[in-house]
Short mmCIF file of C-alpha atoms in Angstrom, two decimals:
data_model
loop_
_atom_site.label_atom_id
_atom_site.label_comp_id
_atom_site.label_asym_id
_atom_site.label_seq_id
_atom_site.Cartn_x
_atom_site.Cartn_y
_atom_site.Cartn_z
CA MET A 1414 54.54 -83.45 25.47
CA GLU A 1415 54.94 -82.66 21.97
CA LYS A 1416 51.52 -80.67 22.30
CA TYR A 1417 53.26 -78.01 24.59
CA GLU A 1418 55.26 -74.94 23.21
CA PRO A 1419 58.10 -74.22 25.21
CA LEU A 1420 59.05 -70.71 26.81
CA SER A 1421 61.63 -69.03 24.55
CA PRO A 1422 65.05 -68.28 26.21
CA PRO A 1423 64.37 -64.47 26.51
CA VAL A 1424 61.00 -65.00 28.05
CA ARG A 1425 62.72 -67.52 30.66
CA ALA A 1426 65.27 -64.76 31.31
CA ALA A 1427 62.43 -62.29 32.10
CA VAL A 1428 60.98 -64.75 34.57
CA ARG A 1429 64.16 -65.21 36.07
CA ARG A 1430 64.58 -61.38 36.64
CA SER A 1431 61.21 -60.97 37.72
CA MET A 1432 61.66 -63.49 40.64
CA THR A 1433 65.34 -62.41 41.65
CA ASP A 1434 65.28 -58.62 41.22
CA GLY A 1435 61.44 -57.62 40.45
CA ARG A 1436 58.31 -56.70 42.45
CA GLY A 1437 58.13 -60.46 43.15
CA ALA A 1438 61.48 -60.42 44.76
CA LEU A 1439 60.33 -59.34 48.28
CA ALA A 1440 57.55 -59.75 50.92
CA ARG A 1441 54.34 -57.71 51.17
CA ARG A 1442 53.95 -54.73 53.32
CA SER A 1443 57.46 -54.06 54.70
CA LEU A 1444 59.19 -56.13 51.87
CA LEU A 1445 56.52 -56.89 49.27
CA ARG A 1446 56.44 -60.57 48.00
CA ALA A 1447 58.70 -63.44 48.88
CA THR A 1448 59.91 -65.71 46.35
CA ALA A 1449 61.75 -68.59 48.36
CA ALA A 1450 60.46 -70.96 45.56
CA GLY A 1451 61.36 -69.21 42.60
CA ALA A 1452 63.83 -71.75 40.93
CA VAL A 1453 61.08 -74.42 41.31
CA GLY A 1454 58.62 -72.12 39.50
CA VAL A 1455 60.88 -71.70 36.72
CA ALA A 1456 61.52 -75.48 36.40
CA ALA A 1457 57.83 -76.20 36.79
CA LEU A 1458 56.91 -73.48 33.90
CA THR A 1459 59.62 -74.58 31.60
CA ALA A 1460 59.47 -78.20 31.83
CA CYS A 1461 56.85 -78.84 29.38
CA GLY A 1462 56.17 -75.21 28.17
CA ILE A 1463 52.62 -73.73 28.14
CA PRO A 1464 50.16 -75.37 26.35
CA PRO A 1465 47.71 -73.87 23.94
CA ALA A 1466 44.17 -72.98 24.97
CA SER A 1467 42.00 -76.17 24.47
CA SER A 1468 38.24 -75.89 23.74
CA SER A 1469 38.00 -79.18 25.74
CA ALA A 1470 39.80 -77.99 28.84
CA GLY A 1471 39.33 -74.36 28.88
CA GLY A 1472 36.14 -72.26 29.55
CA ALA A 1473 33.90 -75.23 30.16
CA PRO A 1474 31.08 -74.59 32.99
CA SER A 1475 31.77 -76.77 35.83
CA GLU A 1476 29.32 -78.00 38.59
CA ASP A 1477 28.83 -75.28 41.27
CA ASP A 1478 28.44 -76.75 44.75
CA SER A 1479 27.94 -73.24 46.50
CA ASP A 1480 24.48 -73.77 47.53
CA LYS A 1481 25.09 -77.04 49.26
CA ASP A 1482 28.67 -76.40 50.27
CA LYS A 1483 29.21 -73.15 52.26
CA LYS A 1484 32.87 -72.64 51.75
CA VAL A 1485 35.45 -70.97 49.36
CA ASN A 1486 39.15 -72.03 48.97
CA PHE A 1487 41.13 -68.66 48.66
CA SER A 1488 44.81 -68.59 47.80
CA ASN A 1489 46.83 -65.25 47.89
CA TRP A 1490 50.24 -63.85 48.31
CA THR A 1491 51.98 -63.47 51.69
CA GLN A 1492 51.25 -60.44 53.96
CA TYR A 1493 48.58 -59.22 51.28
CA ILE A 1494 45.38 -59.09 53.66
CA ASP A 1495 44.80 -57.60 56.89
CA VAL A 1496 45.45 -59.18 60.18
CA SER A 1497 44.48 -58.51 63.75
CA ASP A 1498 46.73 -57.01 66.36
CA ASP A 1499 47.47 -60.44 67.67
CA GLU A 1500 48.13 -61.79 64.23
CA LYS A 1501 45.72 -64.61 64.94
CA THR A 1502 42.80 -63.60 62.83
CA ARG A 1503 41.84 -61.86 59.56
CA PRO A 1504 39.08 -59.50 60.42
CA THR A 1505 37.44 -58.66 57.21
CA LEU A 1506 37.38 -62.71 56.39
CA GLU A 1507 35.96 -63.05 59.86
CA ARG A 1508 33.10 -60.81 59.18
CA PHE A 1509 32.40 -62.05 55.72
CA ALA A 1510 32.09 -65.90 57.29
CA LYS A 1511 29.63 -64.32 60.02
CA ARG A 1512 27.55 -62.48 57.57
CA THR A 1513 27.08 -65.11 54.98
CA GLY A 1514 27.65 -68.49 56.78
CA ILE A 1515 30.61 -69.11 54.10
CA LYS A 1516 33.76 -70.54 55.57
CA VAL A 1517 36.78 -69.03 53.80
CA SER A 1518 39.80 -71.26 53.80
CA TYR A 1519 42.66 -68.79 53.29
CA THR A 1520 45.85 -69.91 52.05
CA GLU A 1521 49.14 -67.82 51.50
CA ASP A 1522 50.41 -70.00 48.98
CA ILE A 1523 51.42 -67.65 46.08
CA ASN A 1524 55.13 -66.80 46.28
CA ASP A 1525 55.62 -65.58 42.71
CA ASN A 1526 53.37 -65.66 39.52
CA VAL A 1527 55.50 -68.19 37.62
CA GLU A 1528 56.15 -70.59 40.54
CA PHE A 1529 52.28 -70.70 41.19
CA PHE A 1530 51.25 -71.21 37.38
CA GLY A 1531 53.64 -74.09 37.38
CA LYS A 1532 51.88 -75.62 40.39
CA ILE A 1533 48.28 -75.21 39.15
CA LYS A 1534 49.05 -75.90 35.17
CA PRO A 1535 49.02 -79.63 35.19
CA GLN A 1536 45.26 -79.56 36.62
CA LEU A 1537 44.11 -76.92 34.41
CA ALA A 1538 45.36 -78.41 31.14
CA ALA A 1539 43.77 -81.56 32.23
CA GLY A 1540 40.53 -79.75 32.66
CA GLN A 1541 40.55 -80.65 36.45
CA ASP A 1542 39.83 -78.78 39.63
CA THR A 1543 42.84 -77.23 41.12
CA GLY A 1544 41.23 -77.14 44.58
CA ARG A 1545 41.08 -73.39 44.55
CA ASP A 1546 38.10 -71.28 44.14
CA LEU A 1547 39.84 -67.80 43.93
CA ILE A 1548 43.37 -66.64 43.15
CA VAL A 1549 45.34 -63.56 42.91
CA LEU A 1550 47.77 -63.05 39.98
CA THR A 1551 49.44 -60.01 38.42
CA ASP A 1552 47.85 -58.85 35.19
CA TRP A 1553 50.24 -60.23 32.66
CA ILE A 1554 49.99 -63.75 33.84
CA ALA A 1555 46.27 -63.23 34.36
CA ALA A 1556 46.18 -62.30 30.88
CA ARG A 1557 47.95 -65.65 29.76
CA MET A 1558 45.58 -67.66 31.86
CA ILE A 1559 42.56 -65.99 30.13
CA ARG A 1560 44.06 -66.39 26.78
CA LEU A 1561 44.54 -70.06 27.53
CA GLY A 1562 40.85 -70.50 28.44
CA TRP A 1563 41.62 -71.39 31.94
CA VAL A 1564 39.59 -68.74 33.84
CA GLN A 1565 35.88 -68.67 34.29
CA LYS A 1566 33.75 -65.87 33.33
CA LEU A 1567 32.15 -63.93 36.06
CA ASP A 1568 28.44 -63.63 36.81
CA PRO A 1569 27.59 -59.77 36.94
CA ALA A 1570 24.50 -60.87 39.01
CA ASN A 1571 26.56 -61.80 42.04
CA LEU A 1572 28.87 -58.75 41.81
CA PRO A 1573 26.70 -55.75 42.01
CA ASN A 1574 29.10 -53.76 44.45
CA ALA A 1575 32.12 -54.57 42.28
CA PHE A 1576 30.43 -53.60 39.01
CA ALA A 1577 29.20 -50.10 40.81
CA ASN A 1578 32.62 -49.29 42.76
CA LEU A 1579 35.18 -50.21 40.60
CA GLN A 1580 37.48 -47.28 39.80
CA PRO A 1581 37.12 -46.15 36.20
CA GLN A 1582 40.79 -46.55 35.43
CA PHE A 1583 40.61 -50.17 36.01
CA ARG A 1584 37.49 -50.87 34.29
CA SER A 1585 38.52 -52.42 30.86
CA PRO A 1586 42.06 -53.49 30.68
CA ALA A 1587 42.98 -54.84 26.88
CA TRP A 1588 43.65 -58.19 28.14
CA ASP A 1589 40.32 -58.49 29.66
CA PRO A 1590 37.89 -55.93 28.21
CA GLY A 1591 35.07 -55.12 30.52
CA ARG A 1592 36.55 -57.33 33.31
CA ALA A 1593 34.59 -60.31 32.26
CA HIS A 1594 36.95 -62.69 33.95
CA SER A 1595 38.80 -60.62 36.72
CA TYR A 1596 38.47 -57.84 39.47
CA PRO A 1597 41.37 -56.05 40.93
CA TRP A 1598 42.51 -56.94 44.38
CA SER A 1599 44.91 -53.82 44.35
CA GLY A 1600 46.81 -51.63 41.90
CA ILE A 1601 50.54 -51.13 41.41
CA SER A 1602 51.96 -47.67 40.22
CA THR A 1603 55.10 -47.16 38.44
CA VAL A 1604 56.36 -43.78 39.24
CA ILE A 1605 59.52 -41.32 39.56
CA ALA A 1606 61.17 -41.42 42.69
CA TYR A 1607 64.15 -39.05 44.02
CA ASN A 1608 66.13 -38.14 46.90
CA ILE A 1609 66.02 -34.44 47.41
CA LYS A 1610 69.12 -34.35 49.51
CA ALA A 1611 71.09 -36.10 46.67
CA THR A 1612 69.62 -33.99 43.87
CA LYS A 1613 70.51 -31.01 45.77
CA GLY A 1614 67.17 -29.48 46.00
CA LYS A 1615 66.32 -30.48 42.46
CA GLU A 1616 62.86 -31.88 41.45
CA VAL A 1617 63.20 -34.97 39.17
CA THR A 1618 59.53 -35.24 37.30
CA SER A 1619 60.02 -36.82 34.03
CA VAL A 1620 61.82 -39.89 32.26
CA SER A 1621 63.43 -37.33 30.17
CA GLN A 1622 65.27 -35.78 33.13
CA LEU A 1623 66.35 -39.39 34.20
CA LEU A 1624 67.72 -40.22 30.83
CA ASP A 1625 69.27 -36.67 29.82
CA ASP A 1626 70.04 -34.51 32.99
CA PRO A 1627 73.62 -34.35 33.37
CA SER A 1628 73.46 -33.50 36.83
CA LEU A 1629 71.97 -36.96 37.51
CA LYS A 1630 74.72 -38.72 35.64
CA GLY A 1631 75.75 -42.04 36.87
CA ARG A 1632 73.29 -41.91 39.76
CA VAL A 1633 70.07 -43.04 37.78
CA ALA A 1634 68.31 -46.49 38.26
CA LEU A 1635 65.52 -47.93 36.02
CA LEU A 1636 63.61 -50.84 36.66
CA SER A 1637 64.57 -54.32 35.34
CA GLU A 1638 61.00 -55.12 34.49
CA MET A 1639 60.52 -54.63 30.96
CA ARG A 1640 56.84 -53.19 31.09
CA ASP A 1641 57.68 -50.75 33.57
CA THR A 1642 60.74 -49.43 31.94
CA VAL A 1643 59.81 -49.26 28.13
CA GLY A 1644 56.22 -48.32 29.37
CA MET A 1645 57.43 -45.38 31.08
CA THR A 1646 59.95 -44.46 28.25
CA LEU A 1647 56.96 -44.81 25.67
CA LEU A 1648 54.95 -42.39 27.57
CA ASP A 1649 57.76 -39.85 27.78
CA MET A 1650 58.02 -39.98 23.90
CA GLY A 1651 54.33 -39.37 23.32
CA LYS A 1652 53.43 -42.95 22.74
CA ASP A 1653 50.67 -44.92 24.13
CA PRO A 1654 51.91 -48.18 26.07
CA GLY A 1655 48.50 -49.67 25.32
CA ASP A 1656 48.66 -49.28 21.79
CA PHE A 1657 52.24 -49.18 20.12
CA THR A 1658 53.88 -50.63 17.19
CA ASP A 1659 57.33 -52.64 16.71
CA ASP A 1660 58.95 -49.51 15.60
CA ASP A 1661 57.85 -47.43 18.91
CA TYR A 1662 59.10 -50.12 21.02
CA ASP A 1663 62.56 -50.04 19.13
CA ALA A 1664 62.88 -46.61 19.49
CA ALA A 1665 61.96 -46.73 23.16
CA VAL A 1666 64.88 -49.21 23.50
CA ALA A 1667 67.08 -47.10 21.61
CA ARG A 1668 66.54 -44.21 23.81
CA ILE A 1669 67.30 -46.06 26.93
CA GLN A 1670 70.31 -47.80 25.24
CA LYS A 1671 71.88 -43.92 24.33
CA ALA A 1672 71.44 -43.25 28.20
CA VAL A 1673 73.28 -46.65 29.08
CA ASP A 1674 76.20 -45.74 26.59
CA LYS A 1675 76.76 -42.42 27.88
CA GLN A 1676 76.77 -43.75 31.28
CA GLN A 1677 73.88 -41.78 32.75
CA ILE A 1678 72.20 -44.72 34.01
CA ARG A 1679 73.86 -46.51 37.21
CA ARG A 1680 71.98 -49.76 36.70
CA PHE A 1681 68.75 -51.53 36.22
CA THR A 1682 67.22 -52.73 39.44
CA GLY A 1683 64.44 -54.83 41.15
CA ASN A 1684 63.50 -53.66 44.58
CA ASP A 1685 67.02 -53.33 45.39
CA TYR A 1686 66.87 -49.57 44.40
CA THR A 1687 65.43 -48.82 47.63
CA GLY A 1688 68.43 -49.07 49.89
CA ASP A 1689 70.55 -47.09 47.55
CA LEU A 1690 67.71 -44.39 47.04
CA ASN A 1691 67.41 -44.05 50.67
CA LYS A 1692 71.15 -43.45 51.17
CA GLY A 1693 71.36 -41.08 48.28
CA ASP A 1694 73.76 -43.28 46.04
CA ILE A 1695 70.91 -43.29 43.68
CA ALA A 1696 69.57 -39.83 42.99
CA ALA A 1697 66.44 -40.73 41.26
CA CYS A 1698 64.89 -43.64 39.49
CA THR A 1699 61.64 -45.29 38.37
CA ALA A 1700 59.99 -46.96 41.47
CA TRP A 1701 56.83 -48.73 42.68
CA ALA A 1702 54.68 -46.61 44.85
CA GLY A 1703 54.19 -49.56 47.39
CA ASP A 1704 57.91 -49.18 48.09
CA LEU A 1705 57.92 -45.29 48.53
CA ILE A 1706 55.10 -45.30 51.20
CA GLN A 1707 57.37 -47.40 53.39
CA LEU A 1708 60.59 -45.42 52.75
CA GLN A 1709 58.88 -42.27 53.34
CA ALA A 1710 57.87 -43.21 56.64
CA ASP A 1711 61.56 -43.28 57.73
CA ASN A 1712 63.15 -40.80 55.35
CA PRO A 1713 61.63 -37.12 54.63
CA ASP A 1714 64.05 -36.73 52.03
CA ILE A 1715 62.26 -39.44 49.67
CA ARG A 1716 60.07 -37.66 47.29
CA PHE A 1717 57.91 -38.74 44.25
CA ALA A 1718 56.51 -37.53 40.99
CA ILE A 1719 53.79 -38.39 38.61
CA PRO A 1720 55.16 -37.44 35.26
CA GLU A 1721 53.02 -34.95 33.06
CA ALA A 1722 53.23 -37.74 30.28
CA GLY A 1723 51.71 -40.31 32.74
CA TYR A 1724 52.80 -43.55 34.54
CA ILE A 1725 52.24 -47.23 34.32
CA SER A 1726 49.81 -49.02 36.16
CA SER A 1727 49.44 -52.62 36.66
CA THR A 1728 47.17 -54.85 38.90
CA ASP A 1729 46.92 -57.82 41.02
CA ASN A 1730 43.55 -59.63 40.05
CA LEU A 1731 41.13 -61.90 41.56
CA LEU A 1732 40.32 -64.73 39.04
CA ILE A 1733 38.15 -67.91 39.42
CA PRO A 1734 39.93 -70.94 38.10
CA ASN A 1735 38.21 -73.41 35.55
CA LYS A 1736 36.44 -76.38 37.60
CA ALA A 1737 36.35 -74.36 40.72
CA ARG A 1738 33.49 -76.10 42.77
CA HIS A 1739 32.47 -72.77 44.72
CA LYS A 1740 32.06 -70.31 41.90
CA LYS A 1741 29.13 -68.26 43.53
CA ASN A 1742 30.68 -68.11 46.84
CA ALA A 1743 34.13 -66.84 45.25
CA GLU A 1744 32.14 -64.33 43.51
CA ARG A 1745 30.18 -63.08 46.72
CA LEU A 1746 33.71 -62.83 48.44
CA ILE A 1747 34.98 -60.53 45.35
CA ASP A 1748 31.98 -58.35 45.87
CA TYR A 1749 32.36 -58.14 49.69
CA TYR A 1750 35.71 -56.64 49.24
CA TYR A 1751 34.28 -53.96 46.79
CA GLU A 1752 32.15 -52.49 49.61
CA PRO A 1753 33.71 -49.47 50.60
CA GLU A 1754 34.35 -50.29 54.25
CA ASN A 1755 35.85 -53.63 53.71
CA ALA A 1756 38.17 -52.06 50.84
CA ALA A 1757 39.17 -49.28 53.19
CA GLU A 1758 40.18 -51.67 55.90
CA LEU A 1759 42.28 -53.82 53.22
CA ALA A 1760 43.95 -50.75 51.81
CA ALA A 1761 45.11 -49.12 55.18
CA TRP A 1762 46.91 -52.39 55.96
CA ILE A 1763 48.55 -53.43 52.66
CA ASN A 1764 49.22 -49.82 51.29
CA PHE A 1765 48.81 -50.46 47.65
CA VAL A 1766 46.45 -48.38 45.30
CA CYS A 1767 42.87 -49.34 46.21
CA PRO A 1768 40.56 -49.99 43.09
CA VAL A 1769 37.30 -49.17 45.09
CA ALA A 1770 35.34 -46.07 44.63
CA GLY A 1771 34.11 -44.80 48.23
CA ALA A 1772 36.89 -46.41 50.41
CA ARG A 1773 38.98 -43.32 50.63
CA GLU A 1774 36.05 -41.53 52.20
CA VAL A 1775 35.47 -44.21 54.75
CA LEU A 1776 38.89 -44.37 55.74
CA ALA A 1777 39.09 -40.48 56.24
CA LYS A 1778 36.98 -40.93 59.32
CA THR A 1779 39.63 -42.53 61.17
CA ASP A 1780 42.75 -42.24 59.32
CA GLU A 1781 43.03 -39.08 57.30
CA GLU A 1782 46.87 -39.22 56.59
CA THR A 1783 46.39 -42.79 55.06
CA ALA A 1784 43.13 -41.62 52.99
CA SER A 1785 45.11 -38.65 51.77
CA ASP A 1786 47.90 -40.40 50.46
CA PRO A 1787 47.62 -40.46 46.48
CA LEU A 1788 49.91 -43.60 46.17
CA ILE A 1789 47.05 -45.49 48.02
CA PHE A 1790 43.89 -43.59 46.74
CA PRO A 1791 44.96 -41.74 43.50
CA ASP A 1792 43.14 -38.52 42.97
CA LYS A 1793 41.55 -37.54 39.80
CA ALA A 1794 44.55 -36.37 37.84
CA MET A 1795 46.64 -39.07 39.10
CA ALA A 1796 43.91 -41.57 38.06
CA ALA A 1797 43.62 -40.03 34.74
CA ALA A 1798 47.52 -40.24 34.13
CA ALA A 1799 47.50 -44.01 34.29
CA HIS A 1800 48.27 -46.24 31.33
CA ASP A 1801 48.33 -49.93 31.03
CA PHE A 1802 51.01 -51.74 29.16
CA ARG A 1803 49.29 -53.78 26.34
CA ALA A 1804 48.79 -57.43 26.16
CA LEU A 1805 51.51 -59.20 24.37
CA SER A 1806 51.40 -61.99 21.74
CA SER A 1807 53.54 -65.09 22.39
CA GLU A 1808 55.87 -63.73 19.61
CA GLU A 1809 55.92 -60.21 20.78
CA GLU A 1810 57.03 -61.37 24.28
CA THR A 1811 59.73 -63.45 22.78
CA ASP A 1812 61.08 -60.45 20.94
CA TYR A 1813 60.58 -57.60 22.95
CA GLU A 1814 62.08 -59.56 26.02
CA ALA A 1815 65.24 -60.53 23.80
CA LYS A 1816 65.80 -56.94 23.04
CA PHE A 1817 65.31 -55.83 26.66
CA ALA A 1818 67.60 -58.28 28.09
CA LYS A 1819 70.24 -57.17 25.58
CA LEU A 1820 69.69 -53.71 26.86
CA ILE A 1821 70.12 -54.25 30.63
CA GLY A 1822 72.82 -56.77 30.07
CA ALA A 1823 70.89 -59.80 31.48
#
């Protein structure tokens, strides 16, 4: 056990926030993600800590049985793929199997990034097969997996559609340059939301308004996820969240603290901002676009804005873990979902940002309303305004989370 580096208290606190208040707290589609096993996840991750990357366990090529064993084991989040009207089949997976002869064993066993990481960590640390050929994880934990050397490098020869159709804004995140190890399953946009009735007709279009507009005092919410809240504030200050210094980070935190001190901010929230925004108790907030699509369907007073300074974009990502026995089959499945027809069907069901060029045009033939939604299919201006929060070292993560936890009173 001595070779393991334990998570610091600030990072453990951030993990708990993510599972209880963050985007990981609710179920997909109507409620985003479920985290019933959250407490187990924390225990699993912190019991021995996170092992450093090992040349013996990480990145070693494994035997691929794809040609002789036509199957792929795919682990994903709940409610995160298309389902037939009778809820008995998953149409896109059924068509993939019919076309290729590859049977997909699809399991909805990812309830939370940290809990799932804890589940597969022992096998990966020991250089063993996890029993999964394809998994979906959010970018910050995907970055950690790649840093540890626990994710296989993808073969471009098996991914012609993915290479050709990946939208430009997702092509080269700092944590996986050139998408050598990952492809997005969907994108997640952090934007500004407001209730036009609660603001008495005033549009809210910037973080500066959230932090400084006296007409919003006491009726503003900011997200309890550090990367979203600090990232949006950095953008508003003219800083690049993909390339900032410790001083930049401290300045952003100080700016938010000033708003806290003058009681501009009502509270820091996870997905629970949606109820207060819907009722008008919160007039404006930072928000996740996937929530707003659901809210707007029932409440015409809910509006959103893309700040002129830009917005934070993150992704859920397809990864092939080390020692997976069906790597080529998994790559063929990734590539299949980068065909515009299949991507369009998936996007129409899950309502998150589609990373596939051409999918919007396909969907427009049958569902113009969904195809025109910039929260699912960002136009050029929205795509250009997207910014990633840069990957953090272990030391930075500990330091930054400690400062943010103090800010929000966690």
